[in-house]
PDB file of C-alpha atoms in Angstrom:
ATOM      1  CA  ARG R  15      40.382  39.366 114.354  1.00 79.00           C
ATOM      2  CA  ILE R  16      42.338  36.755 112.440  1.00 81.00           C
ATOM      3  CA  ILE R  17      42.710  33.076 113.334  1.00 78.00           C
ATOM      4  CA  VAL R  18      46.305  31.958 112.692  1.00 74.00           C
ATOM      5  CA  ALA R  19      47.642  28.461 111.929  1.00 70.00           C
ATOM      6  CA  ASN R  20      47.884  27.373 115.574  1.00 70.00           C
ATOM      7  CA  GLY R  21      44.279  28.435 116.233  1.00 76.00           C
ATOM      8  CA  GLN R  22      45.199  31.609 118.139  1.00 77.00           C
ATOM      9  CA  SER R  23      43.049  34.669 117.498  1.00 83.00           C
ATOM     10  CA  VAL R  24      45.069  37.852 116.861  1.00 83.00           C
ATOM     11  CA  SER R  25      44.076  41.446 116.309  1.00 85.00           C
ATOM     12  CA  CYS R  26      44.454  43.022 112.902  1.00 85.00           C
ATOM     13  CA  VAL R  27      46.162  46.398 113.453  1.00 86.00           C
ATOM     14  CA  TYR R  28      46.022  47.565 109.859  1.00 85.00           C
ATOM     15  CA  SER R  29      44.754  46.291 106.550  1.00 88.00           C
ATOM     16  CA  THR R  30      45.083  47.556 102.995  1.00 87.00           C
ATOM     17  CA  PHE R  31      44.959  46.214  99.468  1.00 91.00           C
ATOM     18  CA  VAL R  32      48.191  45.816  97.521  1.00 89.00           C
ATOM     19  CA  VAL R  33      49.000  44.742  93.988  1.00 89.00           C
ATOM     20  CA  VAL R  34      51.066  41.551  94.057  1.00 88.00           C
ATOM     21  CA  LYS R  35      53.251  40.578  91.116  1.00 87.00           C
ATOM     22  CA  TYR R  36      54.650  37.038  91.349  1.00 85.00           C
ATOM     23  CA  ARG R  37      55.774  35.040  88.313  1.00 85.00           C
ATOM     24  CA  ASN R  38      52.874  35.341  85.849  1.00 89.00           C
ATOM     25  CA  ILE R  39      50.440  36.463  88.539  1.00 87.00           C
ATOM     26  CA  HIS R  40      49.269  40.044  88.874  1.00 89.00           C
ATOM     27  CA  GLN R  41      46.610  40.248  91.587  1.00 90.00           C
ATOM     28  CA  ARG R  42      45.165  42.682  94.115  1.00 91.00           C
ATOM     29  CA  LEU R  43      45.265  41.100  97.597  1.00 91.00           C
ATOM     30  CA  GLU R  44      44.552  42.258 101.114  1.00 89.00           C
ATOM     31  CA  LEU R  45      47.640  42.847 103.258  1.00 87.00           C
ATOM     32  CA  ARG R  46      47.079  42.598 107.008  1.00 86.00           C
ATOM     33  CA  VAL R  47      49.335  43.765 109.845  1.00 84.00           C
ATOM     34  CA  VAL R  48      48.803  41.925 113.121  1.00 82.00           C
ATOM     35  CA  ASP R  49      50.025  42.561 116.637  1.00 77.00           C
ATOM     36  CA  CYS R  50      51.812  39.327 117.593  1.00 75.00           C
ATOM     37  CA  ALA R  51      55.207  37.662 117.583  1.00 72.00           C
ATOM     38  CA  PHE R  52      54.582  35.600 114.430  1.00 67.00           C
ATOM     39  CA  PRO R  53      56.966  35.852 111.499  1.00 64.00           C
ATOM     40  CA  SER R  54      55.588  37.153 108.233  1.00 65.00           C
ATOM     41  CA  LEU R  55      52.858  34.820 107.052  1.00 69.00           C
ATOM     42  CA  LEU R  56      50.797  34.423 103.925  1.00 77.00           C
ATOM     43  CA  GLY R  57      47.105  33.808 104.508  1.00 82.00           C
ATOM     44  CA  ARG R  58      45.116  31.120 102.724  1.00 83.00           C
ATOM     45  CA  ASP R  59      43.718  33.768 100.374  1.00 88.00           C
ATOM     46  CA  TRP R  60      47.266  34.592  99.237  1.00 87.00           C
ATOM     47  CA  MET R  61      48.286  30.931  99.008  1.00 86.00           C
ATOM     48  CA  VAL R  62      45.344  30.117  96.710  1.00 90.00           C
ATOM     49  CA  VAL R  63      46.174  33.000  94.365  1.00 90.00           C
ATOM     50  CA  LEU R  64      49.941  32.416  94.329  1.00 87.00           C
ATOM     51  CA  PHE R  65      50.095  28.606  94.361  1.00 87.00           C
ATOM     52  CA  GLY R  66      46.652  27.348  93.280  1.00 88.00           C
ATOM     53  CA  SER R  67      43.663  25.941  95.118  1.00 90.00           C
ATOM     54  CA  ASP R  68      45.488  22.643  95.755  1.00 87.00           C
ATOM     55  CA  TRP R  69      48.454  24.359  97.488  1.00 82.00           C
ATOM     56  CA  PHE R  70      47.861  22.569 100.794  1.00 80.00           C
ATOM     57  CA  ASP R  71      47.704  19.098  99.217  1.00 78.00           C
ATOM     58  CA  ARG R  72      50.974  19.796  97.415  1.00 75.00           C
ATOM     59  CA  LEU R  73      52.618  21.232 100.527  1.00 73.00           C
ATOM     60  CA  VAL R  74      51.556  18.482 102.896  1.00 71.00           C
ATOM     61  CA  ASP R  75      51.338  14.844 101.882  1.00 64.00           C
ATOM     62  CA  VAL R  76      47.673  14.330 102.689  1.00 58.00           C
ATOM     63  CA  HIS R  77      46.230  10.838 102.817  1.00 61.00           C
ATOM     64  CA  GLN R  78      42.759   9.753 103.707  1.00 62.00           C
ATOM     65  CA  ILE R  79      42.648   9.383 107.463  1.00 64.00           C
ATOM     66  CA  GLU R  80      40.949   6.219 108.621  1.00 65.00           C
ATOM     67  CA  SER R  81      38.785   6.102 111.672  1.00 76.00           C
ATOM     68  CA  VAL R  82      39.916   3.985 114.617  1.00 77.00           C
ATOM     69  CA  GLU R  83      37.244   1.421 113.720  1.00 79.00           C
ATOM     70  CA  GLN R  84      38.448   1.208 110.085  1.00 82.00           C
ATOM     71  CA  THR R  85      42.044   0.779 111.250  1.00 80.00           C
ATOM     72  CA  ARG R  86      41.024  -1.936 113.737  1.00 80.00           C
ATOM     73  CA  LYS R  87      39.048  -3.865 111.102  1.00 83.00           C
ATOM     74  CA  SER R  88      41.908  -3.612 108.621  1.00 83.00           C
ATOM     75  CA  LEU R  89      44.393  -4.922 111.187  1.00 80.00           C
ATOM     76  CA  ILE R  90      42.115  -7.841 112.124  1.00 80.00           C
ATOM     77  CA  GLU R  91      41.788  -8.823 108.457  1.00 81.00           C
ATOM     78  CA  LYS R  92      45.571  -8.798 108.022  1.00 79.00           C
ATOM     79  CA  LEU R  93      46.057 -10.881 111.168  1.00 75.00           C
ATOM     80  CA  LYS R  94      43.495 -13.462 110.042  1.00 74.00           C
ATOM     81  CA  HIS R  95      45.743 -14.355 107.119  1.00 73.00           C
ATOM     82  CA  ASN R  96      49.005 -14.407 109.090  1.00 68.00           C
ATOM     83  CA  PRO R  97      50.303 -18.002 109.513  1.00 66.00           C
ATOM     84  CA  ILE R  98      51.007 -17.355 113.192  1.00 64.00           C
ATOM     85  CA  PHE R  99      47.291 -17.123 113.892  1.00 61.00           C
ATOM     86  CA  GLN R 100      46.221 -20.156 111.835  1.00 67.00           C
ATOM     87  CA  PRO R 101      44.879 -23.173 113.754  1.00 66.00           C
ATOM     88  CA  GLY R 102      46.998 -26.313 114.118  1.00 66.00           C
ATOM     89  CA  VAL R 103      50.671 -26.992 114.601  1.00 66.00           C
ATOM     90  CA  GLY R 104      52.932 -24.585 112.803  1.00 66.00           C
ATOM     91  CA  ARG R 105      56.410 -25.005 111.447  1.00 69.00           C
ATOM     92  CA  VAL R 106      59.438 -22.802 112.100  1.00 67.00           C
ATOM     93  CA  GLU R 107      62.100 -22.775 109.403  1.00 76.00           C
ATOM     94  CA  LYS R 108      65.623 -21.327 109.236  1.00 79.00           C
ATOM     95  CA  LEU R 109      65.894 -21.174 113.033  1.00 73.00           C
ATOM     96  CA  GLN R 110      67.537 -23.532 115.502  1.00 74.00           C
ATOM     97  CA  ALA R 111      65.938 -24.400 118.821  1.00 68.00           C
ATOM     98  CA  CYS R 112      66.959 -26.420 121.856  1.00 71.00           C
ATOM     99  CA  LEU R 113      64.221 -27.969 123.977  1.00 69.00           C
ATOM    100  CA  ILE R 114      64.904 -29.038 127.555  1.00 75.00           C
ATOM    101  CA  LEU R 115      62.223 -31.487 128.657  1.00 77.00           C
ATOM    102  CA  LYS R 116      61.320 -32.622 132.153  1.00 80.00           C
ATOM    103  CA  ASN R 117      61.484 -36.354 132.938  1.00 84.00           C
ATOM    104  CA  ASP R 118      57.823 -36.574 133.897  1.00 76.00           C
TER     105      ASP R 118
END
């Protein structure tokens, strides 16, 4: 059985080794035939040989994923330095306001 990109497990109907020639690469790789409606796919073993061990990082823009707690702490730190959240009376510039006050 083979686990495909979406996590589905599919049966391997046939498997054989083939010689692959691509650019300057000449390598013997396993070719698998599966029984499912997927288009032709290259497995990770093929991707590493053909495009290098960092193929996924180059294909997908991967950044370090922060935990929810790290994201929350980062946001709190940014907000602490925002003038809106500073104590005291603030000042609004480049805007016009009209105040309607009650008599009492």
